[in-house]
mmCIF file of C-alpha atoms in Angstrom:
data_model
loop_
_atom_site.group_PDB
_atom_site.id
_atom_site.type_symbol
_atom_site.label_atom_id
_atom_site.label_comp_id
_atom_site.label_asym_id
_atom_site.label_seq_id
_atom_site.Cartn_x
_atom_site.Cartn_y
_atom_site.Cartn_z
ATOM 1 C CA MET A 364 123.134 106.235 97.673
ATOM 2 C CA GLY A 365 119.620 107.560 98.094
ATOM 3 C CA ALA A 366 116.818 106.877 100.555
ATOM 4 C CA GLY A 367 113.908 107.051 98.135
ATOM 5 C CA GLN A 368 112.092 104.049 96.678
ATOM 6 C CA ALA A 369 115.309 102.653 94.963
ATOM 7 C CA GLY A 370 117.403 102.775 98.192
ATOM 8 C CA LEU A 371 114.750 101.327 100.291
ATOM 9 C CA ALA A 372 113.991 98.643 97.903
ATOM 10 C CA THR A 373 117.783 97.664 97.927
ATOM 11 C CA ALA A 374 118.012 97.900 101.655
ATOM 12 C CA ALA A 375 115.025 95.384 101.911
ATOM 13 C CA ALA A 376 116.615 93.170 99.490
ATOM 14 C CA LEU A 377 119.812 93.221 101.363
ATOM 15 C CA ILE A 378 118.306 92.483 104.696
ATOM 16 C CA ALA A 379 116.595 89.594 103.028
ATOM 17 C CA ARG A 380 119.970 88.213 102.544
ATOM 18 C CA GLY A 381 120.784 88.425 106.228
ATOM 19 C CA MET A 382 122.601 91.797 106.226
ATOM 20 C CA GLU A 383 121.902 94.283 109.044
ATOM 21 C CA PRO A 384 121.348 97.990 108.283
ATOM 22 C CA GLN A 385 123.950 100.366 109.921
ATOM 23 C CA ARG A 386 126.290 97.390 110.497
ATOM 24 C CA ASP A 387 126.566 95.790 107.049
ATOM 25 C CA PHE A 388 125.184 98.593 104.918
ATOM 26 C CA VAL A 389 124.561 102.396 105.195
ATOM 27 C CA VAL A 390 122.036 104.391 103.184
ATOM 28 C CA ILE A 391 122.905 108.126 102.595
ATOM 29 C CA ASP A 392 120.954 110.764 100.888
ATOM 30 C CA SER A 393 121.741 114.191 99.935
ATOM 31 C CA SER A 394 118.291 115.659 101.052
ATOM 32 C CA ALA A 395 117.462 117.132 104.326
ATOM 33 C CA ARG A 396 115.980 114.795 106.859
ATOM 34 C CA GLY A 397 113.148 112.834 105.401
ATOM 35 C CA GLN A 398 112.591 115.119 102.470
ATOM 36 C CA ARG A 399 112.312 112.714 99.651
ATOM 37 C CA THR A 400 111.329 113.808 96.096
ATOM 38 C CA TRP A 401 107.711 112.877 96.654
ATOM 39 C CA SER A 402 107.461 115.976 98.980
ATOM 40 C CA ALA A 403 108.360 118.216 96.294
ATOM 41 C CA ARG A 404 105.372 117.275 94.161
ATOM 42 C CA TRP A 405 102.042 119.655 93.909
ATOM 43 C CA PRO A 406 99.191 118.283 96.282
ATOM 44 C CA SER A 407 96.663 117.723 93.511
ATOM 45 C CA MET A 408 99.015 115.549 91.500
ATOM 46 C CA ARG A 409 98.009 111.985 91.085
ATOM 47 C CA LEU A 410 99.897 108.863 90.050
ATOM 48 C CA LEU A 411 99.251 107.225 86.624
ATOM 49 C CA SER A 412 98.656 103.815 88.096
ATOM 50 C CA ASN A 413 95.976 102.961 90.923
ATOM 51 C CA ALA A 414 97.292 102.107 94.527
ATOM 52 C CA GLU A 415 97.058 98.410 93.812
ATOM 53 C CA HIS A 416 99.986 98.899 91.116
ATOM 54 C CA SER A 417 101.800 101.732 92.907
ATOM 55 C CA SER A 418 103.501 99.751 95.808
ATOM 56 C CA PHE A 419 106.210 97.257 96.506
ATOM 57 C CA PRO A 420 105.270 93.491 95.828
ATOM 58 C CA ARG A 421 103.383 92.001 98.860
ATOM 59 C CA ARG A 422 103.280 95.451 100.544
ATOM 60 C CA PRO A 423 100.071 97.135 99.489
ATOM 61 C CA LEU A 424 99.393 100.664 99.947
ATOM 62 C CA GLU A 425 96.745 101.278 102.715
ATOM 63 C CA GLY A 426 93.299 102.285 101.777
ATOM 64 C CA ASP A 427 91.206 101.918 98.526
ATOM 65 C CA PRO A 428 93.408 99.834 96.048
ATOM 66 C CA TYR A 429 91.535 101.488 93.127
ATOM 67 C CA ARG A 430 92.361 105.017 93.968
ATOM 68 C CA TYR A 431 94.993 106.963 92.384
ATOM 69 C CA PRO A 432 97.532 107.908 95.104
ATOM 70 C CA THR A 433 98.882 111.352 95.791
ATOM 71 C CA PRO A 434 102.570 112.259 96.436
ATOM 72 C CA GLY A 435 101.724 112.565 100.013
ATOM 73 C CA ASP A 436 100.333 108.899 100.023
ATOM 74 C CA ILE A 437 103.740 107.588 98.632
ATOM 75 C CA GLU A 438 105.740 109.731 101.030
ATOM 76 C CA GLY A 439 103.951 108.384 103.889
ATOM 77 C CA TYR A 440 104.269 104.725 102.441
ATOM 78 C CA LEU A 441 108.156 105.081 102.141
ATOM 79 C CA HIS A 442 108.533 106.463 105.696
ATOM 80 C CA ARG A 443 106.526 103.612 107.147
ATOM 81 C CA PHE A 444 108.675 101.244 105.123
ATOM 82 C CA GLU A 445 111.813 102.727 106.323
ATOM 83 C CA ALA A 446 110.637 102.310 109.938
ATOM 84 C CA GLU A 447 109.492 98.846 109.327
ATOM 85 C CA LEU A 448 112.996 98.004 108.049
ATOM 86 C CA GLY A 449 114.866 99.518 110.877
ATOM 87 C CA VAL A 450 116.875 101.545 108.327
ATOM 88 C CA ASN A 451 118.323 104.859 109.699
ATOM 89 C CA PRO A 452 119.437 106.992 106.603
ATOM 90 C CA VAL A 453 122.289 109.495 106.957
ATOM 91 C CA TRP A 454 120.691 112.632 105.486
ATOM 92 C CA GLY A 455 122.433 115.538 104.066
ATOM 93 C CA VAL A 456 125.236 113.469 102.508
ATOM 94 C CA GLN A 457 125.855 113.808 98.932
ATOM 95 C CA ALA A 458 127.986 111.286 96.660
ATOM 96 C CA LEU A 459 130.564 113.144 94.502
ATOM 97 C CA ALA A 460 132.400 110.317 92.673
ATOM 98 C CA VAL A 461 133.204 106.554 92.998
ATOM 99 C CA THR A 462 136.548 104.974 91.658
ATOM 100 C CA ARG A 463 138.343 101.820 92.127
ATOM 101 C CA HIS A 464 140.845 101.849 95.172
ATOM 102 C CA GLY A 465 144.108 100.471 93.996
ATOM 103 C CA ASN A 466 144.164 97.059 92.380
ATOM 104 C CA GLY A 467 141.830 95.217 94.713
ATOM 105 C CA PRO A 468 138.074 94.851 94.932
ATOM 106 C CA THR A 469 137.669 97.991 97.115
ATOM 107 C CA LEU A 470 135.845 101.173 95.928
ATOM 108 C CA LEU A 471 136.463 104.749 97.080
ATOM 109 C CA LEU A 472 133.394 106.701 97.484
ATOM 110 C CA SER A 473 133.942 110.438 97.639
ATOM 111 C CA THR A 474 131.271 112.381 99.484
ATOM 112 C CA THR A 475 130.482 115.978 100.937
ATOM 113 C CA VAL A 476 131.528 114.654 104.267
ATOM 114 C CA GLY A 477 134.658 112.693 103.292
ATOM 115 C CA GLU A 478 135.975 109.495 101.690
ATOM 116 C CA VAL A 479 134.704 106.008 102.338
ATOM 117 C CA GLN A 480 136.462 102.731 101.338
ATOM 118 C CA THR A 481 133.760 100.040 100.593
ATOM 119 C CA ARG A 482 133.358 96.782 98.408
ATOM 120 C CA ASN A 483 129.928 97.702 97.129
ATOM 121 C CA VAL A 484 128.400 101.010 96.003
ATOM 122 C CA VAL A 485 124.578 101.132 94.794
ATOM 123 C CA CYS A 486 123.454 104.297 93.063
ATOM 124 C CA ALA A 487 120.011 104.646 93.998
ATOM 125 C CA THR A 488 119.737 108.361 93.452
ATOM 126 C CA GLY A 489 116.609 108.332 91.223
ATOM 127 C CA ALA A 490 115.501 108.857 87.558
ATOM 128 C CA ALA A 491 113.918 112.087 88.528
ATOM 129 C CA ALA A 492 116.600 113.930 90.670
ATOM 130 C CA ARG A 493 117.062 117.244 88.949
ATOM 131 C CA PRO A 494 114.581 119.357 86.976
ATOM 132 C CA ARG A 495 115.336 119.565 83.181
ATOM 133 C CA PHE A 496 115.021 122.721 81.395
ATOM 134 C CA PRO A 497 115.250 123.535 77.572
ATOM 135 C CA LYS A 498 118.485 125.199 76.385
ATOM 136 C CA TRP A 499 116.733 128.545 75.608
ATOM 137 C CA ALA A 500 114.972 128.721 79.008
ATOM 138 C CA ALA A 501 117.802 130.935 80.413
ATOM 139 C CA ASP A 502 116.578 133.545 77.936
ATOM 140 C CA ALA A 503 113.082 133.953 79.234
ATOM 141 C CA GLU A 504 112.428 137.318 81.092
ATOM 142 C CA VAL A 505 108.736 137.248 81.985
ATOM 143 C CA GLU A 506 107.200 139.746 84.605
ATOM 144 C CA GLY A 507 105.322 137.074 86.376
ATOM 145 C CA VAL A 508 107.084 133.790 87.537
ATOM 146 C CA GLN A 509 108.935 130.999 85.734
ATOM 147 C CA MET A 510 109.305 127.785 87.540
ATOM 148 C CA HIS A 511 109.643 124.095 86.879
ATOM 149 C CA THR A 512 106.731 121.836 87.819
ATOM 150 C CA ASN A 513 108.683 120.512 90.694
ATOM 151 C CA ALA A 514 108.410 123.855 92.310
ATOM 152 C CA TYR A 515 104.555 124.150 91.646
ATOM 153 C CA ARG A 516 102.108 123.677 94.382
ATOM 154 C CA THR A 517 98.915 125.758 93.916
ATOM 155 C CA PRO A 518 97.426 128.157 91.233
ATOM 156 C CA GLU A 519 97.926 131.064 93.685
ATOM 157 C CA GLN A 520 101.721 130.786 93.110
ATOM 158 C CA ILE A 521 101.026 132.192 89.396
ATOM 159 C CA PRO A 522 100.214 135.973 89.110
ATOM 160 C CA ARG A 523 97.441 136.842 86.767
ATOM 161 C CA GLY A 524 97.935 137.030 83.062
ATOM 162 C CA ARG A 525 98.781 134.594 80.174
ATOM 163 C CA VAL A 526 100.402 131.387 81.328
ATOM 164 C CA LEU A 527 102.464 129.193 79.042
ATOM 165 C CA ILE A 528 103.130 125.613 80.144
ATOM 166 C CA VAL A 529 105.995 124.017 78.236
ATOM 167 C CA GLY A 530 105.487 120.292 77.634
ATOM 168 C CA GLY A 531 102.488 118.187 77.166
ATOM 169 C CA GLY A 532 103.208 115.142 79.349
ATOM 170 C CA ILE A 533 101.345 114.216 82.476
ATOM 171 C CA ALA A 534 102.871 116.952 84.547
ATOM 172 C CA GLY A 535 102.046 119.572 82.033
ATOM 173 C CA THR A 536 98.435 118.449 81.299
ATOM 174 C CA GLU A 537 97.732 118.102 85.045
ATOM 175 C CA VAL A 538 99.093 121.685 85.961
ATOM 176 C CA ALA A 539 97.256 123.082 82.871
ATOM 177 C CA SER A 540 93.978 121.528 84.171
ATOM 178 C CA ASP A 541 94.776 122.915 87.700
ATOM 179 C CA LEU A 542 95.389 126.458 86.318
ATOM 180 C CA ALA A 543 92.573 126.507 83.861
ATOM 181 C CA LYS A 544 89.982 127.467 86.442
ATOM 182 C CA SER A 545 91.837 130.827 87.257
ATOM 183 C CA HIS A 546 94.189 131.671 84.434
ATOM 184 C CA ASP A 547 94.420 132.157 80.670
ATOM 185 C CA VAL A 548 96.468 128.931 79.886
ATOM 186 C CA THR A 549 98.456 127.900 76.869
ATOM 187 C CA LEU A 550 99.909 124.277 76.660
ATOM 188 C CA ALA A 551 102.768 123.849 74.348
ATOM 189 C CA VAL A 552 103.103 120.277 72.987
ATOM 190 C CA ARG A 553 106.033 118.605 71.183
ATOM 191 C CA THR A 554 104.040 115.702 69.978
ATOM 192 C CA ARG A 555 100.385 114.524 70.373
ATOM 193 C CA ARG A 556 99.957 112.214 73.287
ATOM 194 C CA ALA A 557 98.574 108.916 71.811
ATOM 195 C CA GLU A 558 96.988 108.018 75.164
ATOM 196 C CA ALA A 559 95.024 109.978 77.552
ATOM 197 C CA HIS A 560 95.250 110.099 81.251
ATOM 198 C CA PRO A 561 93.411 107.095 82.496
ATOM 199 C CA ARG A 562 91.404 108.877 85.114
ATOM 200 C CA GLN A 563 89.908 111.422 82.543
ATOM 201 C CA PHE A 564 88.372 108.860 80.274
ATOM 202 C CA PRO A 565 87.324 105.658 81.914
ATOM 203 C CA THR A 566 85.441 104.132 78.791
ATOM 204 C CA GLN A 567 86.954 101.897 76.254
ATOM 205 C CA PRO A 568 90.177 101.054 78.265
ATOM 206 C CA ARG A 569 93.262 99.276 77.138
ATOM 207 C CA VAL A 570 95.929 97.759 78.922
ATOM 208 C CA SER A 571 99.417 99.573 79.181
ATOM 209 C CA PRO A 572 102.274 97.057 78.581
ATOM 210 C CA TRP A 573 104.341 98.835 81.389
ATOM 211 C CA ARG A 574 102.037 99.766 84.263
ATOM 212 C CA ARG A 575 99.291 97.196 83.684
ATOM 213 C CA VAL A 576 96.748 100.001 84.315
ATOM 214 C CA LYS A 577 93.758 101.027 81.999
ATOM 215 C CA ILE A 578 94.483 103.640 79.648
ATOM 216 C CA ALA A 579 91.797 105.243 77.266
ATOM 217 C CA PRO A 580 92.208 106.032 73.649
ATOM 218 C CA GLU A 581 90.291 109.527 73.568
ATOM 219 C CA PRO A 582 92.701 112.517 73.396
ATOM 220 C CA LEU A 583 93.193 114.267 76.640
ATOM 221 C CA TYR A 584 93.726 117.606 74.785
ATOM 222 C CA ASP A 585 90.241 117.882 73.755
ATOM 223 C CA ALA A 586 89.134 117.749 77.608
ATOM 224 C CA LEU A 587 91.724 120.633 78.438
ATOM 225 C CA ARG A 588 90.383 122.550 75.463
ATOM 226 C CA ASP A 589 86.746 122.274 76.934
ATOM 227 C CA LYS A 590 88.200 123.877 80.008
ATOM 228 C CA GLY A 591 89.678 126.808 77.949
ATOM 229 C CA VAL A 592 93.241 125.706 77.652
ATOM 230 C CA SER A 593 94.879 126.794 74.340
ATOM 231 C CA ILE A 594 96.973 123.950 72.586
ATOM 232 C CA ARG A 595 99.886 124.956 70.589
ATOM 233 C CA ALA A 596 102.852 123.486 69.012
ATOM 234 C CA GLU A 597 106.164 123.039 70.504
ATOM 235 C CA THR A 598 108.021 126.039 72.010
ATOM 236 C CA ILE A 599 111.179 126.597 70.323
ATOM 237 C CA GLY A 600 112.766 129.684 71.729
ATOM 238 C CA VAL A 601 112.090 132.838 73.440
ATOM 239 C CA ASP A 602 112.952 136.719 73.297
ATOM 240 C CA GLY A 603 112.300 138.226 76.687
ATOM 241 C CA ALA A 604 108.589 137.521 77.261
ATOM 242 C CA LYS A 605 107.674 136.732 73.682
ATOM 243 C CA PHE A 606 107.834 132.867 73.057
ATOM 244 C CA ALA A 607 108.299 131.346 69.562
ATOM 245 C CA PHE A 608 106.490 128.187 68.600
ATOM 246 C CA ALA A 609 107.296 125.546 65.829
ATOM 247 C CA ASP A 610 104.350 126.464 63.807
ATOM 248 C CA GLY A 611 105.602 130.135 63.429
ATOM 249 C CA TYR A 612 103.335 131.599 66.139
ATOM 250 C CA ARG A 613 104.666 134.091 68.636
ATOM 251 C CA GLN A 614 103.094 135.333 71.882
ATOM 252 C CA ALA A 615 104.009 137.098 75.072
ATOM 253 C CA TYR A 616 103.299 135.475 78.260
ATOM 254 C CA GLN A 617 103.219 136.754 81.826
ATOM 255 C CA SER A 618 104.531 133.571 83.535
ATOM 256 C CA VAL A 619 105.976 130.306 82.297
ATOM 257 C CA VAL A 620 105.802 126.812 83.771
ATOM 258 C CA PHE A 621 108.405 124.096 82.543
ATOM 259 C CA ALA A 622 106.786 120.643 82.503
ATOM 260 C CA THR A 623 110.019 119.440 80.762
ATOM 261 C CA GLY A 624 110.902 116.285 82.943
ATOM 262 C CA TYR A 625 113.845 115.542 84.940
ATOM 263 C CA GLU A 626 117.536 114.238 84.866
ATOM 264 C CA ALA A 627 118.649 111.272 86.663
ATOM 265 C CA GLY A 628 120.738 111.657 89.603
ATOM 266 C CA ASP A 629 123.558 109.749 88.139
ATOM 267 C CA GLU A 630 126.110 112.738 87.406
ATOM 268 C CA TRP A 631 128.577 111.594 90.086
ATOM 269 C CA LEU A 632 128.953 108.098 88.472
ATOM 270 C CA PRO A 633 132.285 107.381 86.440
ATOM 271 C CA THR A 634 132.004 108.936 82.887
ATOM 272 C CA GLN A 635 129.605 106.801 80.858
ATOM 273 C CA PRO A 636 129.833 103.787 83.108
ATOM 274 C CA GLN A 637 129.339 100.744 80.956
ATOM 275 C CA LEU A 638 126.749 98.336 81.833
ATOM 276 C CA GLN A 639 127.166 94.522 81.931
ATOM 277 C CA ARG A 640 124.870 93.605 79.063
ATOM 278 C CA ARG A 641 124.299 90.310 80.544
ATOM 279 C CA ILE A 642 123.624 91.592 83.872
ATOM 280 C CA PRO A 643 121.220 94.785 84.089
ATOM 281 C CA THR A 644 122.072 97.137 87.021
ATOM 282 C CA ALA A 645 125.608 96.114 87.199
ATOM 283 C CA THR A 646 128.603 98.050 85.728
ATOM 284 C CA THR A 647 131.869 97.198 84.422
ATOM 285 C CA LEU A 648 133.333 98.603 87.657
ATOM 286 C CA PRO A 649 133.167 95.634 89.869
ATOM 287 C CA GLY A 650 131.059 96.423 93.120
ATOM 288 C CA LEU A 651 129.304 99.402 91.431
ATOM 289 C CA PHE A 652 125.413 98.791 90.717
ATOM 290 C CA VAL A 653 122.470 101.159 89.792
ATOM 291 C CA ALA A 654 119.051 100.735 90.722
ATOM 292 C CA GLY A 655 115.907 102.526 89.662
ATOM 293 C CA ILE A 656 117.135 104.412 86.623
ATOM 294 C CA PRO A 657 115.730 102.890 83.412
ATOM 295 C CA VAL A 658 118.657 103.962 81.206
ATOM 296 C CA HIS A 659 120.948 101.669 83.545
ATOM 297 C CA SER A 660 118.386 98.926 83.861
ATOM 298 C CA GLN A 661 114.892 98.182 82.521
ATOM 299 C CA ALA A 662 111.932 100.203 81.372
ATOM 300 C CA ARG A 663 109.928 99.914 84.671
ATOM 301 C CA ALA A 664 112.968 100.543 87.009
ATOM 302 C CA ASN A 665 111.574 103.982 88.041
ATOM 303 C CA THR A 666 108.311 102.417 89.419
ATOM 304 C CA LEU A 667 108.008 100.747 92.888
ATOM 305 C CA PRO A 668 107.218 97.181 91.405
ATOM 306 C CA GLY A 669 109.926 97.696 88.916
ATOM 307 C CA VAL A 670 112.833 98.922 91.171
ATOM 308 C CA TRP A 671 112.095 96.005 93.371
ATOM 309 C CA THR A 672 113.283 93.707 90.692
ATOM 310 C CA ASP A 673 116.425 95.816 90.285
ATOM 311 C CA ALA A 674 117.120 95.598 94.197
ATOM 312 C CA ALA A 675 116.519 91.769 94.253
ATOM 313 C CA ARG A 676 119.099 91.427 91.468
ATOM 314 C CA ILE A 677 121.762 93.777 92.930
ATOM 315 C CA ALA A 678 121.441 92.088 96.418
ATOM 316 C CA ARG A 679 121.977 88.728 94.857
ATOM 317 C CA PHE A 680 125.162 89.668 93.242
ATOM 318 C CA ILE A 681 126.411 91.547 96.467
ATOM 319 C CA TYR A 682 125.815 88.601 98.426
ATOM 320 C CA ALA A 683 127.595 86.125 95.991
ATOM 321 C CA ARG A 684 130.617 88.438 95.494
ATOM 322 C CA PRO A 685 133.864 87.029 96.581
#
């Protein structure tokens, strides 16, 4: 389930085991044709890792390996990989539930177009499928706009006036930097980032244990302050347009952008599916596997190199199932 990087990696691993797409397995996706989540990211966004470390193994991104790819780069890469594999995803079909069918090895997959009986189901619906909002977000009443970063494209979307960005991760800092040239920006940060964005400070690098990319120790927030961005403590609530912060500060804003992360696309799985602790990605429901979601696998599962490991493991178990 899912035609993004996890679904295509799994398809490639199954093909490597001799299985034929559209005959031995089918890839479905709830999105409109070809609209992967990468197409929903703002154009000025850049990946944390350079192109050399932002692709499937032995299938490098085209162009300069040291550049930091855009969402468009990754979207094009996945489209080309899909064509190379000969996979024709069935778009606009959403998985709703999966259960065991009777006492045998068959699973019953419920979708928006009906039910399917199958021996194996791979949940590849992504670690960043749905925007996450704080519980108090529904109480915000601003005169400008309120949006998640998944809807942000350009500064022109945000009317003039004070803008609050909730969340000090990479998405929040990149949007803050983008808006700083034209808006009065405040960035609300839950905790200080221990590491800066690698592109901002190329000196004194160290190696991240997860991404194997150079990350500099200097604080990124100082660079944002130099651009005029105000850095405040965590936002803890709102009354209309007036936002409250953890340090007691209160301020009204005309617009708010939530850089508060995403929920995984695993809500259709059985309630709290138990993982086989000795077999990451495999659940205790025989034939049900999860690819590309770290909580169901390993920390790097939501990266292109990491999901390739998930996919190879899943294909091996599917091939060996009696």
